[in-house]
GROMACS .gro file of C-alpha atoms in nm:
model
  235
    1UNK     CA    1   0.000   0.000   0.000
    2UNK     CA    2   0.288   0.219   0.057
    3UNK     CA    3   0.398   0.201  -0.262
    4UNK     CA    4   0.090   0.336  -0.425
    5UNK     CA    5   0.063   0.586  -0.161
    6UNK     CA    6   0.414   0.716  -0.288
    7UNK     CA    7   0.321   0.649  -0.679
    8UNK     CA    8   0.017   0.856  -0.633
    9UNK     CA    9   0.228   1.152  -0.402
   10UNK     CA   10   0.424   1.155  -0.672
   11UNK     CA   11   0.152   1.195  -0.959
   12UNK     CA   12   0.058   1.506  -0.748
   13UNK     CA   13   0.360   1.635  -0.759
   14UNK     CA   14   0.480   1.587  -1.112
   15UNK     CA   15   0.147   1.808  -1.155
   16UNK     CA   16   0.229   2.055  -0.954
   17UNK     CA   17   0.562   2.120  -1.094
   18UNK     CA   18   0.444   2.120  -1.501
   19UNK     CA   19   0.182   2.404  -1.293
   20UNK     CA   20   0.527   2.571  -1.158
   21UNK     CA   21   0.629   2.591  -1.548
   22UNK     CA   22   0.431   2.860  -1.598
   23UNK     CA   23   0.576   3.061  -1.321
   24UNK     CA   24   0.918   3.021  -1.430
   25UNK     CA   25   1.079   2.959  -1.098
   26UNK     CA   26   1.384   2.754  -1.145
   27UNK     CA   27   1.423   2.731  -0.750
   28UNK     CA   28   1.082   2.568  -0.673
   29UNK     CA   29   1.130   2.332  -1.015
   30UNK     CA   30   1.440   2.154  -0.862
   31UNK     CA   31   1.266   2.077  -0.517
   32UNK     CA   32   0.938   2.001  -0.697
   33UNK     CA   33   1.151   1.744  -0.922
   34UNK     CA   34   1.373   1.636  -0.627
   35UNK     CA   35   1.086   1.538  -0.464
   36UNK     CA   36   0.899   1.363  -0.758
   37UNK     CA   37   1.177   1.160  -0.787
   38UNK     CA   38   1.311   1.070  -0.431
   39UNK     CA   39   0.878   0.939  -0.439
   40UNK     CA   40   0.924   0.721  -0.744
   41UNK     CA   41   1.251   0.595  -0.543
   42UNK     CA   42   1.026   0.540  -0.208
   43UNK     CA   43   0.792   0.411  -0.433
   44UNK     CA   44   1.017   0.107  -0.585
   45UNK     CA   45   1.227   0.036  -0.208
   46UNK     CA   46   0.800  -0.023  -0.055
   47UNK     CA   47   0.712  -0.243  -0.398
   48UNK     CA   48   1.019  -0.421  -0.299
   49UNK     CA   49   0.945  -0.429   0.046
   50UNK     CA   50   0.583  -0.538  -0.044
   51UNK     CA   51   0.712  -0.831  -0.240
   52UNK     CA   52   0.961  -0.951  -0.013
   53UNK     CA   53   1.182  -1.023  -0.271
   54UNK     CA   54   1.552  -0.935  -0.250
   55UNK     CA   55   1.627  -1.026  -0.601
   56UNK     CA   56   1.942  -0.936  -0.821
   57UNK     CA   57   1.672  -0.840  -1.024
   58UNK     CA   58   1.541  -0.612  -0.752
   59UNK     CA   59   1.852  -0.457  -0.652
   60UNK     CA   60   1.941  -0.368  -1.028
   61UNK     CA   61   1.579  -0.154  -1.082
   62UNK     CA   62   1.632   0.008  -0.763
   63UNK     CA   63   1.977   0.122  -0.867
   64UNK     CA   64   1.845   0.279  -1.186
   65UNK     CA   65   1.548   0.406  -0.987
   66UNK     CA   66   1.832   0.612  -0.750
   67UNK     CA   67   2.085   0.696  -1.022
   68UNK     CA   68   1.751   0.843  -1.254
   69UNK     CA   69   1.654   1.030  -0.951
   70UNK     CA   70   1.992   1.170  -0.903
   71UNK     CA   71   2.071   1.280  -1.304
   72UNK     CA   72   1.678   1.465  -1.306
   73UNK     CA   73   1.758   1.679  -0.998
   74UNK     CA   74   2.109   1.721  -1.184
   75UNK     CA   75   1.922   1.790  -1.526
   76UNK     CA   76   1.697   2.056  -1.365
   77UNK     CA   77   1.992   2.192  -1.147
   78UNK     CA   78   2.158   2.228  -1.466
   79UNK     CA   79   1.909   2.529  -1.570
   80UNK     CA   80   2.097   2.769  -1.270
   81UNK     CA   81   2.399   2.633  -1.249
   82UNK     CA   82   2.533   2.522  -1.632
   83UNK     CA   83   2.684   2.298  -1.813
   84UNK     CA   84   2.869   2.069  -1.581
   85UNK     CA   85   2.513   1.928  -1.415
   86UNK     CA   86   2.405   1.900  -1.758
   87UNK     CA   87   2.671   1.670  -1.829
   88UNK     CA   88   2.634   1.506  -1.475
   89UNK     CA   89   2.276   1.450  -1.526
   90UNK     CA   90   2.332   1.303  -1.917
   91UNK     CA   91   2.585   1.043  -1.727
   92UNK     CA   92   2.389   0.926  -1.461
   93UNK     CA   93   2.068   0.918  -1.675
   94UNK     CA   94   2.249   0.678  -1.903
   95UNK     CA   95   2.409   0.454  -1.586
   96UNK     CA   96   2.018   0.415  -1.461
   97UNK     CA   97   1.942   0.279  -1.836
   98UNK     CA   98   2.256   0.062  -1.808
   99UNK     CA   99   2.118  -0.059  -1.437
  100UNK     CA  100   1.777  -0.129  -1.598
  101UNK     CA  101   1.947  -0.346  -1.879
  102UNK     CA  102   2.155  -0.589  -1.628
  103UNK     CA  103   1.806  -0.599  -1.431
  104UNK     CA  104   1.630  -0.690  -1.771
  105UNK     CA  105   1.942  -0.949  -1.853
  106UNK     CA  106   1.918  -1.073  -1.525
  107UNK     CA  107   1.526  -1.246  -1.595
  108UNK     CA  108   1.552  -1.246  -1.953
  109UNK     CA  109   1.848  -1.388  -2.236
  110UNK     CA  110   1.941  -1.237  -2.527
  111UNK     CA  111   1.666  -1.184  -2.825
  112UNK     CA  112   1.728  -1.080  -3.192
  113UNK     CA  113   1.440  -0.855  -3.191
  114UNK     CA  114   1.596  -0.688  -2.849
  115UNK     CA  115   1.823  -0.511  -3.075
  116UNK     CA  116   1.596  -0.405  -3.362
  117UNK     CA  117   1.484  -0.054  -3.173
  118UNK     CA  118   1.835  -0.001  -3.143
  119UNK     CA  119   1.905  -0.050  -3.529
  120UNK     CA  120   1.664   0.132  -3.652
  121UNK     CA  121   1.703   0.435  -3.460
  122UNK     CA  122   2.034   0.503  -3.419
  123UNK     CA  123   2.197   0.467  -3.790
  124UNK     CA  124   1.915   0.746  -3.866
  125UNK     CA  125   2.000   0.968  -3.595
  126UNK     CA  126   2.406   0.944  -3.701
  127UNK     CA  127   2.295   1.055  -4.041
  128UNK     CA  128   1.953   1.218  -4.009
  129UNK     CA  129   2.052   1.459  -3.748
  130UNK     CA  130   2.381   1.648  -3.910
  131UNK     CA  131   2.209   1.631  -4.278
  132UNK     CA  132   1.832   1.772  -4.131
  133UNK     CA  133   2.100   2.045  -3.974
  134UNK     CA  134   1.829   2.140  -3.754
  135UNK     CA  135   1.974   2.024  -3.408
  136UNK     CA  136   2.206   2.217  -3.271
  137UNK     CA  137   2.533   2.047  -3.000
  138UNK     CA  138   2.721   2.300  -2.817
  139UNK     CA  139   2.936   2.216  -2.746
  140UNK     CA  140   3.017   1.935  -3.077
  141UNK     CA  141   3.075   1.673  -2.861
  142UNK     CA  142   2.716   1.644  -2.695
  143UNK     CA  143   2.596   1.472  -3.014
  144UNK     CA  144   2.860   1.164  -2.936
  145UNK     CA  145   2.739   1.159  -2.593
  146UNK     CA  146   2.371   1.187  -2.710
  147UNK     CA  147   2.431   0.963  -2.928
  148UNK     CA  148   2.596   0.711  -2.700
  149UNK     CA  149   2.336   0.772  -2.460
  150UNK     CA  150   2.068   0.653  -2.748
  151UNK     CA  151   2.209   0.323  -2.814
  152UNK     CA  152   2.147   0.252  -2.393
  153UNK     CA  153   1.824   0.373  -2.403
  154UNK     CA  154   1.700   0.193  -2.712
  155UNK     CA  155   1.866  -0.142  -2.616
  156UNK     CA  156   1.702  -0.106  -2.314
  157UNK     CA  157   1.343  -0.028  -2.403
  158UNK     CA  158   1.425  -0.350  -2.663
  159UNK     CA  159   1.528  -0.549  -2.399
  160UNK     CA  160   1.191  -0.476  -2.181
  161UNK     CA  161   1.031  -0.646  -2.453
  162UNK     CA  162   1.165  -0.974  -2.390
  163UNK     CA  163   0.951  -1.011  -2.081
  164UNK     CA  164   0.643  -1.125  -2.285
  165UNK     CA  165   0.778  -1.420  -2.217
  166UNK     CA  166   0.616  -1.410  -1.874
  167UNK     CA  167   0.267  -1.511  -1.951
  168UNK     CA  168   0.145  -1.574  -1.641
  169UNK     CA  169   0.256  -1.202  -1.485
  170UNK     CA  170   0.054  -0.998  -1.738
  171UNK     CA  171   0.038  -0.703  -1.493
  172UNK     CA  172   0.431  -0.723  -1.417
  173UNK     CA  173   0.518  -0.742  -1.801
  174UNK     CA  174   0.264  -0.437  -1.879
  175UNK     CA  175   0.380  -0.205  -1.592
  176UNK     CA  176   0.783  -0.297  -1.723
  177UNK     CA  177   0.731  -0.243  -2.071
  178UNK     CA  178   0.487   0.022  -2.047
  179UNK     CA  179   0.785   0.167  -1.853
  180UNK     CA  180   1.014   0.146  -2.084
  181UNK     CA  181   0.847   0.284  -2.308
  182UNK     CA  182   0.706   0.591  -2.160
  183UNK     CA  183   1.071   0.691  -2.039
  184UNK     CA  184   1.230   0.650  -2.346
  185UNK     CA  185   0.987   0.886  -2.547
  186UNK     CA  186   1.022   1.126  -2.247
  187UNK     CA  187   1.420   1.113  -2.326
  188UNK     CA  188   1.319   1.167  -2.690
  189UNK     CA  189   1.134   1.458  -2.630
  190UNK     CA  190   1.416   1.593  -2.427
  191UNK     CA  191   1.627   1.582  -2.704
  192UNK     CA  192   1.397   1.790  -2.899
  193UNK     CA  193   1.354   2.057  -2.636
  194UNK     CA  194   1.746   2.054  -2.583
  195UNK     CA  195   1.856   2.048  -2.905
  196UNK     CA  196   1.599   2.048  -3.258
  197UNK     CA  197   1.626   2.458  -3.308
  198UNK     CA  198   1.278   2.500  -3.401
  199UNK     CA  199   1.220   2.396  -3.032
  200UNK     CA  200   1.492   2.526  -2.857
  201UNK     CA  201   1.459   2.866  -2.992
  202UNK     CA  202   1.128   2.945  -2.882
  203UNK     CA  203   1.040   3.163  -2.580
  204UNK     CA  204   1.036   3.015  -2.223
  205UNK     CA  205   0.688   3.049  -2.218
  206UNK     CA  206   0.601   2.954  -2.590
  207UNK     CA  207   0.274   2.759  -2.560
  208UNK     CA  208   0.384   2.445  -2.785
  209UNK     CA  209   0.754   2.481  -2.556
  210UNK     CA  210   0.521   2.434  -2.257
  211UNK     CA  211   0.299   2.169  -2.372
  212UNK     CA  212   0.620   1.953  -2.523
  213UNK     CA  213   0.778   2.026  -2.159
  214UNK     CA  214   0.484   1.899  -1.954
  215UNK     CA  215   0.398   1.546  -2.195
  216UNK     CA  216   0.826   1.518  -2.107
  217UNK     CA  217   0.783   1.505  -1.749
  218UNK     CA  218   0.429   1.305  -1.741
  219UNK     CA  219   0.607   1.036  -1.967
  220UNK     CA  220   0.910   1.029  -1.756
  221UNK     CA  221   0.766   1.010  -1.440
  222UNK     CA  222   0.474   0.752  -1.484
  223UNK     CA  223   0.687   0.565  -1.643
  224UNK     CA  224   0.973   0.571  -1.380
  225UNK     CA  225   0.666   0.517  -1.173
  226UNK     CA  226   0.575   0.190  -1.353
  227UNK     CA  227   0.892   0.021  -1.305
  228UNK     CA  228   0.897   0.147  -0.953
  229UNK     CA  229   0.572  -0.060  -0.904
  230UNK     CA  230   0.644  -0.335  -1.082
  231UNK     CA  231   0.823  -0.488  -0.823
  232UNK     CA  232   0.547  -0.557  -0.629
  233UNK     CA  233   0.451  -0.821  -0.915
  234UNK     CA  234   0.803  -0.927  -0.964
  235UNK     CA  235   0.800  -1.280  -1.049
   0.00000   0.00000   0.00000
């Protein structure tokens, strides 16, 4: 129960902080987000908890659950203080992606198809991007790392897919892949909002900058949320 109590907390809050985007208070934004996260961490320790299962498995989500909770307070810290927490936050949002992968490894082998997101995406993002010449890296070497950080995240929302395989946890596989999912388009739009000029030209309070902002967090955090709670149906 304590787990839902925290998913639900932290619903409220990831509301009230796309809300504090129209004030335009960076302070209140990094507390509002520091607390939204430290809740989908709470969240996935009481799942755990709940399920009484101390799990490699376990211990692998929970580390991606802290180190994603630790690069989105960097992310929005990055907004007052610059680059360096930008960087910070790019690094440990790509480690929690790494700890999801082992976690997904550790119940699931290798599939072919775990690695078709993966090949899809990133060849057209090495080519698409600089001939489109409508993203902007500054400094140059933030496209390597974005693009490094791509082939994580892709592998590992391929990888979630492997746990179809569980038939008899439907609500564990949904809530995992669902997930997935949800926080890789939320990285996605990121990378618009950071970097596609279009986007990151536009005013603070641009209405389609605001909108693309808010879907970012609700995408990232339900589906933080998601993995958080699937835990409690860990098989």
């Amino acid at each position: 129960m304590k787990s839902i109590i925290c998913f639900v907390a932290m619903l409220v809050t990831m509301m009230t902080l796309s809300l504090s985007l129209l004030t335009g208070n960076l302070v209140l934004q990094v507390y509002l987000k520091a607390l939204a996260s430290i809740l989908f961490v709470c969240a996935g320790l009481f799942a755990a908890r709940e399920r009484r299962s101390g799990s490699s498995y376990v211990r692998f989500i929970l580390l991606g659950l802290i180190f994603g909770c630790v690069g989105d307070i960097s992310m929005q810290i990055s907004d007052i203080k610059g680059e360096l927490y930008f960087i910070i936050g790019l690094v440990t949002f790509a480690l929690g992606h790494v700890f999801y992968l082992v976690a997904f490894f550790k119940k699931s082998s290798f599939r072919w198809y775990n690695l078709i997101l993966t090949l899809l995406v990133i060849p057209a993002a090495i080519v698409g991007i600089p001939l489109s010449q409508a993203f902007e890296f500054n400094p140059g070497f933030l496209f390597f790392a974005v693009i490094a950080y791509g082939v994580i995240m892709t592998f590992m929302v391929g990888k979630s897919l492997s746990f179809v395989e569980f038939k008899g946890h439907p609500r564990f596989v949904q809530m995992t892949i669902i997930g997935a999912i949800l926080f890789g388009i939320s990285d996605i739009i990121l990378l618009f909002i950071l970097f596609f000029k279009p986007v990151s030209s536009l005013a603070q309070f641009d209405p389609f900058l605001l909108m693309l902002r808010m879907v970012g967090l609700v995408t990232y955090y339900v589906g933080q949320g998601l993995i958080a709670l699937s835990l409690k149906k860990e098989p």
